[in-house]
Amino acid sequence: MDTEKRAEEFQQRIDAGEKIEPKDWMPERYRKQLIRMMSQHAHSEVVGMLPEGNWIERAPSLKRKLVLLAKVQDEAGHGLYIYSAAETLGISRKEMVEQYIYGDAKYSSIFNYPTLTYADICAIGWLVDGAAIVNQTMLARSSYGPYSRSMVRICKEESFHKKQGYEMIARMANGTEEQQKMAQDSVNRWWWPSLMMFGPHDSDSPNSAELIKWQVKLKTNDELRQHFVDRTVMEAKAIGLEIPDPDLKYNEETGHWDFGELPWDEFWNVIKGNGIMNKERIKTRKKAYEDGAWVREAATECARKKKLGEEKAS
Ligand code: BYC
C-alpha cells in the first residue's frame, strides 16, 4: 500500500477514536512529534524533582517531610513511565536523556524558577501540579496508546499532589500574618509561570494544529489555560488569596474569567535557556547522569550475566 493511502487510513483510525499502538503503521512525522513531546514531558518530570527536592531537608515537620519525599519520588516514577512509553517509538532512553543533557531538547519552563521559601512548595503543589493535571487529563485520552495509558496513574498521583498542595497553601493563607504574606508572595511569583506551562498562544504554536489533527492533543494551549484559570480563580477566592492580575474579570457573556496578557518575552527567554535556574538545572542533571554511569554499567553487566547463565542452564 502506498504511503498516501496508509496515511489516509491512519487518519480514519484516529477520527474513529482508535488508539495507535507501537507496531501499527504511523506517519514518520507522527512518530517524531510524539518523541519530541513525550521526551520533553519525561525530562520535565525528572527535572521537576529539583526545585522540590531542595526543601525535603527543610520541611517544617516530619509529616510534611514524608509527604514531600513521596511526592518527589512520584515525579521520578512519572518520568520513567513516560520514557518507557516513548521507547516504544524506537528511541532509547539514553538517546533521549543525552539529547536533553548535551543537546537542546526542551523541558517545562516552570522548573527554571527558584523555590525561595517553603510556601513555594505549597504553591507548586497547588498551581504547578494543578496546571499539569489539566494538561495530563487531556493527554490520558491521547491517540497514542502507551502515552495515554501512562497518564492514567500519573493523573491519579498528580491529583493527590494538587490536593495536598492546596491543603498546605490554604493552611498558610489562614495562618499567622507572616504565613499569609509568604503564601501570597509565592502565588505572586508562581502565577504567571504556571500559566506559561500551557505553551504559547494557539496563533504562535507551530505544533498544535498537527497534534490536534492526530488527536495527540485534544485541546489547544489557550483552551487548557482558560480551563485552568477558571478553576483556580475560584480556589484562590475560597482561601482568601489574590491572583496577581489586575485584568482578571468574570465575563458574564462567555462564562469564563478574562485575564491579562502573559509576559511572553520572559516565556521565550526561559525556553531559550536564559531563565534564572536553567544553567543550574542542566548542570545538576548532567552531574547526576555522569555520576550514575557506573550504576548503569553494573546493572547492564549483571543482566547480561544473568541471561548468559539462563541460556547455559537451558
Ligand atoms: N516550557 O507549538 P507549541 C509536571 C515549546 S511536569 C518549555 O505550542 P506543543 C510536574 C514547545 O516544546 C509536566 N517549552 O508546542 C513535575 C515548542 O518547542 P519545540 C510537563 C515549551 O508541543 C514535577 C515551542 O515551545 N508537562 O507535571 O504543541 C513536579 C512551541 O510550542 C513550553 C508536559 O510536558 C513550556 N511551558 O505544546 C510538579 C505536558 N510550551 O519542541 C509537576 C506534555 C511550549 O518545537 N506537553 N514550549 O522546539 C505538552 O502538552 C505540550 O508539549 C506543550 C507545548 C503544551 C507543553
Coordinates of C-alpha atoms and ligand atoms in Angstrom, one line a residue:
M1 CA 0.0 0.0 0.0
D2 CA 1.4 3.4 -0.8
T3 CA 2.2 6.0 1.9
E4 CA -0.7 8.3 0.9
K5 CA -3.3 5.5 1.3
R6 CA -1.8 4.4 4.6
A7 CA -1.8 8.0 5.9
E8 CA -5.5 8.2 4.9
E9 CA -6.3 5.0 6.7
F10 CA -4.3 6.2 9.7
Q11 CA -6.3 9.4 9.9
Q12 CA -9.5 7.4 9.6
R13 CA -8.5 5.3 12.6
I14 CA -7.7 8.5 14.6
D15 CA -11.0 10.1 13.6
A16 CA -12.8 6.9 14.8
G17 CA -11.2 7.3 18.2
E18 CA -9.0 4.2 17.8
K19 CA -5.7 4.0 19.7
I20 CA -2.5 3.8 17.8
E21 CA -0.2 1.0 19.1
P22 CA 3.6 0.7 18.8
K23 CA 3.6 -1.9 16.0
D24 CA 0.9 -0.1 13.9
W25 CA 1.9 1.8 10.9
M26 CA 2.2 5.6 11.6
P27 CA 3.4 8.6 9.6
E28 CA 7.1 9.3 10.4
R29 CA 6.1 12.8 11.4
Y30 CA 3.6 11.4 14.0
R31 CA 6.4 9.3 15.5
K32 CA 8.7 12.3 15.6
Q33 CA 6.2 14.7 17.1
L34 CA 5.4 12.1 19.8
I35 CA 9.1 11.5 20.6
R36 CA 9.6 15.3 20.9
M37 CA 6.6 15.9 23.1
M38 CA 6.9 12.7 25.3
S39 CA 10.6 13.1 25.8
Q40 CA 10.2 16.8 26.9
H41 CA 7.4 15.6 29.2
A42 CA 9.6 12.9 30.7
H43 CA 12.6 15.4 31.2
S44 CA 10.2 17.8 32.9
E45 CA 9.0 15.2 35.4
V46 CA 12.6 14.4 36.3
V47 CA 13.9 17.9 36.5
G48 CA 10.8 18.8 38.4
M49 CA 12.2 16.9 41.3
L50 CA 15.0 19.5 41.8
P51 CA 13.0 22.6 43.0
E52 CA 11.0 20.5 45.4
G53 CA 13.9 18.3 46.5
N54 CA 15.6 21.5 47.6
W55 CA 13.1 21.6 50.5
I56 CA 13.0 18.0 51.7
E57 CA 15.5 18.6 54.4
R58 CA 13.9 21.8 55.5
A59 CA 10.2 20.8 55.5
P60 CA 8.6 22.1 58.7
S61 CA 7.6 18.8 60.3
L62 CA 8.2 15.0 59.9
K63 CA 4.7 14.7 58.3
R64 CA 5.5 17.4 55.7
K65 CA 8.9 15.8 55.0
L66 CA 7.3 12.4 54.3
V67 CA 4.7 13.9 52.1
L68 CA 7.3 15.9 50.1
L69 CA 9.6 12.9 49.8
A70 CA 6.8 10.7 48.5
K71 CA 5.7 13.4 46.0
V72 CA 9.3 13.8 44.7
Q73 CA 9.6 10.0 44.3
D74 CA 6.3 10.0 42.4
E75 CA 7.7 12.5 39.9
A76 CA 10.7 10.2 39.3
G77 CA 8.2 7.4 38.6
H78 CA 6.3 9.6 36.1
G79 CA 9.5 10.3 34.2
L80 CA 10.2 6.6 34.0
Y81 CA 6.7 5.7 32.7
I82 CA 6.9 8.3 30.0
Y83 CA 10.5 7.4 29.0
S84 CA 9.3 3.8 28.7
A85 CA 6.3 4.8 26.7
A86 CA 8.5 6.9 24.4
E87 CA 10.9 4.0 23.9
T88 CA 8.1 2.1 22.1
L89 CA 8.6 4.6 19.3
G90 CA 12.0 3.3 18.6
I91 CA 14.3 5.6 20.5
S92 CA 16.3 4.6 23.6
R93 CA 16.1 6.4 27.0
K94 CA 19.8 7.0 26.7
E95 CA 19.3 8.9 23.4
M96 CA 16.5 11.0 24.9
V97 CA 18.4 11.8 28.1
E98 CA 21.5 12.7 26.2
Q99 CA 19.6 15.0 23.7
Y100 CA 18.5 16.9 26.8
I101 CA 21.7 16.9 28.8
Y102 CA 24.1 17.5 26.0
G103 CA 21.8 18.8 23.3
D104 CA 18.9 21.3 23.2
A105 CA 15.8 19.2 24.0
K106 CA 13.4 21.2 26.0
Y107 CA 11.7 20.7 29.3
S108 CA 8.9 22.6 31.0
S109 CA 9.7 26.3 31.6
I110 CA 8.3 26.2 35.1
F111 CA 11.3 24.3 36.5
N112 CA 13.6 27.2 35.7
Y113 CA 12.3 29.3 38.6
P114 CA 13.8 29.0 42.1
T115 CA 12.0 27.8 45.2
L116 CA 12.7 30.6 47.7
T117 CA 10.5 29.7 50.7
Y118 CA 8.6 26.7 51.9
A119 CA 5.4 28.4 50.7
D120 CA 6.7 27.9 47.2
I121 CA 6.4 24.1 47.8
C122 CA 2.7 24.7 48.7
A123 CA 2.2 26.9 45.6
I124 CA 3.9 24.4 43.3
G125 CA 1.6 21.6 44.6
W126 CA -1.5 23.7 44.1
L127 CA -0.6 25.7 40.9
V128 CA 2.0 23.7 39.1
D129 CA 0.6 20.2 39.7
G130 CA -2.9 21.8 39.2
A131 CA -1.8 23.0 35.7
A132 CA -0.1 19.7 34.9
I133 CA -3.2 17.8 35.7
V134 CA -5.4 19.9 33.4
N135 CA -3.0 19.1 30.6
Q136 CA -2.5 15.5 31.5
T137 CA -6.2 14.6 31.9
M138 CA -6.4 15.6 28.3
L139 CA -3.3 13.5 27.4
A140 CA -4.9 10.5 29.0
R141 CA -7.2 10.4 26.0
S142 CA -4.4 11.0 23.5
S143 CA -4.3 8.8 20.4
Y144 CA -1.1 7.1 21.1
G145 CA -1.9 4.1 23.4
P146 CA 1.3 3.9 25.5
Y147 CA 1.3 7.6 26.2
S148 CA -2.4 7.8 27.1
R149 CA -2.2 4.7 29.4
S150 CA 0.9 6.1 31.1
M151 CA -1.2 9.1 32.0
V152 CA -3.8 7.2 34.0
R153 CA -1.7 6.5 37.0
I154 CA 0.2 9.8 36.6
C155 CA -3.1 11.7 36.8
K156 CA -4.2 9.9 39.9
E157 CA -0.9 10.8 41.6
E158 CA -0.9 14.4 40.3
S159 CA -4.4 14.9 41.6
F160 CA -3.3 13.8 45.0
H161 CA -0.3 16.2 44.7
K162 CA -2.5 19.1 43.8
K163 CA -4.9 18.4 46.7
Q164 CA -2.1 18.3 49.2
G165 CA -0.6 21.5 47.8
Y166 CA -3.9 23.2 48.1
E167 CA -4.4 22.0 51.6
M168 CA -0.9 23.4 52.6
I169 CA -1.4 26.8 50.9
A170 CA -4.9 27.0 52.5
R171 CA -3.4 26.5 55.9
M172 CA -0.7 29.1 55.3
A173 CA -3.3 31.5 53.9
N174 CA -5.3 31.1 57.2
G175 CA -2.2 31.1 59.4
T176 CA -0.2 33.9 61.1
E177 CA 0.2 37.3 59.3
E178 CA 3.7 36.2 58.3
Q179 CA 2.5 32.9 56.8
Q180 CA -0.3 34.7 54.9
K181 CA 2.4 37.1 53.5
M182 CA 4.6 34.1 52.5
A183 CA 1.6 32.4 50.8
Q184 CA 0.6 35.5 48.9
D185 CA 4.2 36.2 47.9
S186 CA 4.6 32.7 46.4
V187 CA 1.3 33.0 44.5
N188 CA 2.6 36.3 43.1
R189 CA 5.7 34.7 41.8
W190 CA 4.3 31.3 40.6
W191 CA 1.0 32.5 38.9
W192 CA 2.4 33.7 35.6
P193 CA 4.9 30.9 35.2
S194 CA 2.1 28.4 35.9
L195 CA 0.1 29.9 33.0
M196 CA 3.1 29.7 30.8
M197 CA 3.2 25.9 31.3
F198 CA 0.4 25.6 28.7
G199 CA 2.7 27.0 26.0
P200 CA 2.3 30.0 23.6
H201 CA -1.0 31.3 22.3
D202 CA -2.5 29.0 19.7
S203 CA -1.6 31.5 17.0
D204 CA 2.1 31.2 17.9
S205 CA 2.1 27.4 18.4
P206 CA 3.6 25.7 15.4
N207 CA 2.9 22.2 16.6
S208 CA -0.7 22.5 17.8
A209 CA -2.6 22.1 14.5
E210 CA -0.8 18.9 13.6
L211 CA -1.1 17.4 17.1
I212 CA -4.8 18.2 17.2
K213 CA -5.3 16.7 13.8
W214 CA -3.7 13.5 15.1
Q215 CA -5.5 13.8 18.5
V216 CA -2.3 13.7 20.4
K217 CA -3.6 16.9 21.9
L218 CA -7.4 17.1 22.2
K219 CA -7.5 20.8 23.3
T220 CA -5.4 23.8 22.4
N221 CA -2.9 25.6 24.6
D222 CA -5.3 28.6 25.1
E223 CA -8.3 26.3 25.8
L224 CA -6.4 24.5 28.5
R225 CA -5.0 27.7 30.0
Q226 CA -8.6 29.1 30.2
H227 CA -9.8 26.0 31.9
F228 CA -7.0 26.2 34.5
V229 CA -7.7 29.9 35.2
D230 CA -11.4 29.3 35.6
R231 CA -11.0 26.7 38.2
T232 CA -8.0 28.2 40.0
V233 CA -9.6 31.7 40.5
M234 CA -12.4 30.1 42.5
E235 CA -9.9 28.1 44.6
A236 CA -7.9 31.3 45.4
K237 CA -11.0 33.1 46.4
A238 CA -12.1 30.3 48.7
I239 CA -8.9 30.7 50.8
G240 CA -8.6 34.5 50.6
L241 CA -5.5 34.7 48.2
E242 CA -5.3 37.3 45.5
I243 CA -4.4 36.3 41.9
P244 CA -1.8 38.9 40.8
D245 CA -3.6 40.1 37.7
P246 CA -5.4 43.5 37.6
D247 CA -7.2 42.5 34.4
L248 CA -8.8 39.4 35.9
K249 CA -12.5 39.8 35.5
Y250 CA -15.5 37.5 35.2
N251 CA -17.1 37.7 31.7
E252 CA -20.9 37.2 32.0
E253 CA -21.2 36.6 28.3
T254 CA -18.6 33.8 27.9
G255 CA -19.0 32.4 31.4
H256 CA -15.2 32.5 31.8
W257 CA -12.6 34.6 33.6
D258 CA -10.9 37.1 31.3
F259 CA -7.2 37.5 32.3
G260 CA -4.2 39.7 31.4
E261 CA -1.6 39.1 28.8
L262 CA 1.2 36.8 29.9
P263 CA 4.8 38.1 30.0
W264 CA 5.7 36.4 26.7
D265 CA 9.2 37.8 26.5
E266 CA 10.0 36.1 29.7
F267 CA 8.5 32.8 28.5
W268 CA 10.6 32.8 25.2
N269 CA 13.7 33.8 27.2
V270 CA 13.2 30.9 29.6
I271 CA 12.7 28.3 27.0
K272 CA 15.8 29.5 25.1
G273 CA 17.8 28.6 28.2
N274 CA 18.1 32.1 29.9
G275 CA 15.8 31.6 32.9
I276 CA 17.1 32.1 36.4
M277 CA 17.7 28.4 37.0
N278 CA 18.3 26.9 33.5
K279 CA 22.0 26.5 33.8
E280 CA 21.9 25.2 37.3
R281 CA 19.2 22.6 36.5
I282 CA 21.2 21.3 33.5
K283 CA 24.4 21.2 35.5
T284 CA 22.8 19.2 38.3
R285 CA 21.1 16.7 35.9
K286 CA 24.4 16.3 34.0
K287 CA 26.3 15.6 37.2
A288 CA 23.7 13.0 38.3
Y289 CA 23.8 11.3 34.9
E290 CA 27.6 11.1 34.8
D291 CA 28.0 10.1 38.4
G292 CA 25.4 7.3 37.8
A293 CA 27.2 5.9 34.8
W294 CA 28.8 3.1 36.9
V295 CA 25.4 2.0 38.2
R296 CA 24.0 1.7 34.7
E297 CA 27.1 -0.3 33.6
A298 CA 27.0 -2.6 36.6
A299 CA 23.2 -3.2 36.1
T300 CA 23.7 -3.9 32.4
E301 CA 26.5 -6.3 33.1
C302 CA 24.6 -8.0 35.8
A303 CA 21.6 -8.5 33.5
R304 CA 23.9 -9.8 30.7
K305 CA 25.5 -12.4 33.1
K306 CA 22.1 -13.5 34.3
K307 CA 20.9 -14.0 30.8
L308 CA 24.0 -15.9 29.8
G309 CA 23.6 -18.1 32.9
E310 CA 20.0 -18.8 32.0
E311 CA 20.9 -19.7 28.4
K312 CA 23.6 -22.1 29.6
A313 CA 21.2 -23.8 32.0
S314 CA 18.5 -24.4 29.3
Ligands
BYC1 N1 8.1 25.0 28.5 O1 4.0 24.5 19.4 P1 4.0 24.6 20.8 C1 4.9 18.2 35.9 C2 7.9 24.9 23.4 S1 5.8 18.3 34.6 C3 9.1 24.7 27.6 O2 2.7 25.0 21.5 P2 3.4 21.9 21.8 C4 5.4 18.2 37.3 C5 7.4 23.6 22.6 O3 8.1 22.5 23.1 C6 4.6 18.5 33.3 N2 8.9 24.7 26.3 O4 4.3 23.1 21.4 C7 6.6 17.6 37.5 C8 7.8 24.0 21.2 O5 9.2 23.9 21.0 P3 9.8 22.7 20.1 C9 5.2 18.8 32.0 C10 7.6 24.9 25.9 O6 4.2 20.7 21.9 C11 7.2 17.8 38.8 C12 7.6 25.5 21.2 O7 7.6 26.0 22.6 N3 4.1 18.6 31.1 O8 3.7 18.0 35.8 O9 2.2 21.8 20.8 C13 6.6 18.5 39.8 C14 6.3 25.9 20.6 O10 5.2 25.4 21.4 C15 6.6 25.2 26.7 C16 4.3 18.3 29.8 O11 5.4 18.3 29.3 C17 6.8 25.3 28.1 N4 5.9 25.6 29.0 O12 2.7 22.3 23.2 C18 5.3 19.1 39.5 C19 3.0 18.0 29.0 N5 5.5 25.5 26.0 O13 9.7 21.4 20.8 C20 4.7 18.9 38.3 C21 3.2 17.5 27.6 C22 5.8 25.3 24.7 O14 9.0 22.8 18.8 N6 3.5 18.5 26.7 N7 7.1 25.0 24.6 O15 11.3 23.1 19.9 C23 2.5 19.3 26.1 O16 1.3 19.2 26.5 C24 2.9 20.2 25.1 O17 4.2 19.8 24.5 C25 3.0 21.7 25.5 C26 3.5 22.6 24.3 C27 1.6 22.2 25.9 C28 4.0 21.9 26.7

